[in-house]
mmCIF file of C-alpha atoms in Angstrom:
data_model
loop_
_atom_site.group_PDB
_atom_site.id
_atom_site.type_symbol
_atom_site.label_atom_id
_atom_site.label_comp_id
_atom_site.label_asym_id
_atom_site.label_seq_id
_atom_site.Cartn_x
_atom_site.Cartn_y
_atom_site.Cartn_z
ATOM 1 C CA MET A 10 44.589 49.051 -18.818
ATOM 2 C CA SER A 11 43.855 52.972 -19.800
ATOM 3 C CA ILE A 12 42.659 54.813 -16.862
ATOM 4 C CA THR A 13 40.266 58.604 -17.290
ATOM 5 C CA PRO A 14 41.678 60.945 -15.776
ATOM 6 C CA VAL A 15 38.393 62.689 -14.579
ATOM 7 C CA ASN A 16 37.961 59.204 -12.171
ATOM 8 C CA LEU A 17 41.231 60.163 -10.489
ATOM 9 C CA ALA A 18 40.380 64.146 -9.570
ATOM 10 C CA VAL A 19 39.480 65.452 -6.283
ATOM 11 C CA VAL A 20 36.027 67.762 -6.606
ATOM 12 C CA ASN A 21 35.340 69.904 -4.038
ATOM 13 C CA LEU A 22 31.718 69.817 -4.142
ATOM 14 C CA SER A 23 31.116 73.297 -2.360
ATOM 15 C CA GLU A 24 33.606 74.965 -4.839
ATOM 16 C CA ALA A 25 32.161 73.284 -8.036
ATOM 17 C CA LEU A 26 28.911 74.475 -6.682
ATOM 18 C CA ALA A 27 29.974 77.961 -6.151
ATOM 19 C CA SER A 28 31.929 77.926 -10.176
ATOM 20 C CA PHE A 29 28.068 78.183 -11.615
ATOM 21 C CA ASP A 30 24.842 80.061 -10.779
ATOM 22 C CA ASP A 31 22.289 78.701 -13.211
ATOM 23 C CA ILE A 32 19.245 76.544 -11.921
ATOM 24 C CA TYR A 33 17.740 73.178 -12.802
ATOM 25 C CA SER A 34 21.007 72.733 -15.391
ATOM 26 C CA PRO A 35 23.208 70.368 -13.588
ATOM 27 C CA ARG A 36 27.468 69.764 -14.235
ATOM 28 C CA ILE A 37 28.906 66.693 -14.191
ATOM 29 C CA VAL A 38 31.861 66.143 -11.662
ATOM 30 C CA THR A 39 32.454 63.219 -12.104
ATOM 31 C CA ARG A 40 31.119 59.580 -14.090
ATOM 32 C CA ILE A 41 30.906 55.863 -12.590
ATOM 33 C CA ASN A 42 31.243 53.560 -14.833
ATOM 34 C CA ASP A 43 28.420 54.360 -17.103
ATOM 35 C CA TYR A 44 26.522 57.076 -14.518
ATOM 36 C CA ASP A 45 26.959 60.610 -13.820
ATOM 37 C CA VAL A 46 27.353 61.914 -10.549
ATOM 38 C CA ARG A 47 25.911 65.614 -10.947
ATOM 39 C CA ILE A 48 25.412 68.864 -9.170
ATOM 40 C CA ALA A 49 22.855 71.310 -9.478
ATOM 41 C CA HIS A 50 20.856 74.729 -7.959
ATOM 42 C CA ALA A 51 17.651 74.121 -7.255
ATOM 43 C CA ARG A 52 14.595 77.060 -6.960
ATOM 44 C CA GLY A 53 11.476 77.225 -8.153
ATOM 45 C CA GLU A 54 9.584 74.800 -9.844
ATOM 46 C CA HIS A 55 10.894 72.087 -12.617
ATOM 47 C CA VAL A 56 8.305 70.092 -14.890
ATOM 48 C CA TRP A 57 6.254 66.721 -14.278
ATOM 49 C CA HIS A 58 8.553 63.965 -16.119
ATOM 50 C CA VAL A 59 8.898 60.775 -16.044
ATOM 51 C CA HIS A 60 12.176 58.039 -16.639
ATOM 52 C CA GLU A 61 11.012 54.782 -18.185
ATOM 53 C CA ASP A 62 14.177 52.636 -17.765
ATOM 54 C CA THR A 63 16.007 54.779 -14.574
ATOM 55 C CA ASP A 64 15.896 55.486 -11.266
ATOM 56 C CA GLU A 65 16.641 58.801 -10.001
ATOM 57 C CA PHE A 66 18.844 59.508 -6.780
ATOM 58 C CA PHE A 67 18.833 62.500 -4.933
ATOM 59 C CA LEU A 68 21.069 63.640 -2.218
ATOM 60 C CA VAL A 69 20.174 67.518 -1.021
ATOM 61 C CA LEU A 70 23.406 69.083 -0.334
ATOM 62 C CA ASP A 71 21.918 72.161 0.803
ATOM 63 C CA GLY A 72 18.603 73.730 1.673
ATOM 64 C CA GLN A 73 15.083 72.002 1.105
ATOM 65 C CA PHE A 74 14.088 70.397 -2.208
ATOM 66 C CA ASN A 75 10.973 68.761 -2.778
ATOM 67 C CA VAL A 76 9.663 65.833 -5.150
ATOM 68 C CA ALA A 77 5.879 65.487 -5.558
ATOM 69 C CA TYR A 78 5.128 62.384 -7.420
ATOM 70 C CA ARG A 79 1.755 60.604 -8.820
ATOM 71 C CA ASP A 80 1.374 57.377 -8.066
ATOM 72 C CA ALA A 81 -0.315 54.258 -9.353
ATOM 73 C CA ASP A 82 -3.910 55.950 -9.229
ATOM 74 C CA GLY A 83 -2.653 59.258 -10.692
ATOM 75 C CA GLN A 84 -2.972 60.706 -6.621
ATOM 76 C CA GLU A 85 -0.118 63.004 -6.079
ATOM 77 C CA HIS A 86 2.226 63.265 -2.857
ATOM 78 C CA THR A 87 4.891 65.730 -1.922
ATOM 79 C CA VAL A 88 8.420 64.324 -0.373
ATOM 80 C CA VAL A 89 9.984 67.075 1.782
ATOM 81 C CA LEU A 90 13.769 66.385 2.033
ATOM 82 C CA ARG A 91 16.683 68.866 3.599
ATOM 83 C CA GLN A 92 19.963 68.847 3.766
ATOM 84 C CA GLY A 93 21.423 65.278 4.121
ATOM 85 C CA ASP A 94 18.570 63.531 3.019
ATOM 86 C CA THR A 95 18.418 61.144 -0.129
ATOM 87 C CA PHE A 96 15.129 60.074 -2.453
ATOM 88 C CA VAL A 97 14.916 57.319 -4.982
ATOM 89 C CA VAL A 98 12.510 57.886 -7.453
ATOM 90 C CA PRO A 99 11.673 54.824 -9.100
ATOM 91 C CA LYS A 100 11.637 54.392 -12.951
ATOM 92 C CA GLY A 101 8.714 54.781 -14.521
ATOM 93 C CA ILE A 102 7.463 57.156 -12.055
ATOM 94 C CA GLU A 103 6.273 60.820 -12.510
ATOM 95 C CA HIS A 104 7.612 63.542 -10.822
ATOM 96 C CA LYS A 105 8.381 67.256 -10.730
ATOM 97 C CA PRO A 106 10.807 68.438 -8.329
ATOM 98 C CA SER A 107 10.544 72.177 -6.600
ATOM 99 C CA SER A 108 12.398 73.922 -4.286
ATOM 100 C CA PRO A 109 12.778 77.416 -2.376
ATOM 101 C CA GLY A 110 16.472 77.055 -2.680
ATOM 102 C CA GLY A 111 19.171 74.988 -2.423
ATOM 103 C CA SER A 112 21.260 72.100 -4.067
ATOM 104 C CA ILE A 113 21.377 68.696 -5.081
ATOM 105 C CA LEU A 114 23.702 66.005 -6.191
ATOM 106 C CA MET A 115 22.059 62.998 -8.498
ATOM 107 C CA PHE A 116 23.564 59.814 -9.493
ATOM 108 C CA GLU A 117 21.947 58.547 -13.022
ATOM 109 C CA PRO A 118 22.989 57.329 -16.160
ATOM 110 C CA THR A 119 25.128 58.868 -18.667
ATOM 111 C CA GLY A 120 22.708 60.457 -20.961
ATOM 112 C CA THR A 121 19.973 60.846 -18.998
ATOM 113 C CA SER A 122 17.798 64.239 -19.872
ATOM 114 C CA THR A 123 16.949 66.432 -16.766
ATOM 115 C CA THR A 124 13.150 66.576 -18.151
ATOM 116 C CA GLY A 125 12.443 62.647 -18.813
ATOM 117 C CA ASP A 126 12.148 60.560 -21.539
ATOM 118 C CA ARG A 127 8.740 62.368 -21.681
ATOM 119 C CA HIS A 128 7.365 65.527 -19.304
ATOM 120 C CA GLU A 129 3.718 67.035 -19.247
ATOM 121 C CA GLY A 130 3.556 70.516 -20.508
ATOM 122 C CA GLU A 131 6.160 73.007 -21.674
ATOM 123 C CA VAL A 132 9.555 73.161 -19.926
ATOM 124 C CA PRO A 133 9.716 76.708 -17.835
ATOM 125 C CA ASP A 134 12.817 79.049 -18.988
ATOM 126 C CA HIS A 135 14.620 78.334 -16.163
ATOM 127 C CA VAL A 136 14.917 74.691 -16.490
ATOM 128 C CA ASP A 137 17.894 73.636 -18.662
ATOM 129 C CA SER A 138 16.439 70.158 -20.353
ATOM 130 C CA THR A 139 20.107 68.335 -20.995
ATOM 131 C CA ALA A 140 21.879 65.566 -19.833
ATOM 132 C CA GLY A 141 24.758 67.530 -17.935
ATOM 133 C CA HIS A 142 26.887 69.900 -18.686
ATOM 134 C CA ALA A 143 31.240 69.697 -17.905
ATOM 135 C CA LEU A 144 31.951 71.236 -14.932
ATOM 136 C CA GLY A 145 33.555 74.690 -15.861
ATOM 137 C CA ASP A 146 30.882 74.890 -18.685
ATOM 138 C CA SER A 147 29.189 78.243 -18.468
#
């Protein structure tokens, strides 16, 4: 049996967050089976998007993080999350994160795009459409 070294690494989330400044550009801090644990700085508005085949888990590490979502009737609702709060966006639900400033931890399948399987409109310049970057990448 082979053990991947990344799974044995200790990662201090405060230090990891301090190692980069980009917003909405997640860093992968570790992997669990086929899932990434990602951290990101959040500020401003993301883009409306949907993940058709996976739920998306958020944990607010610092600050405030908002998740707007559309229900089955197309009505918009917003959940306001503060430090220590968690929220899961179920698969297939259109959502748009925003934040006055903060940091988050996400848990989602490896390869999941930050802008979903489809998104509405143009992706803002400050939003990185990615499946995550290795911690330490600039």
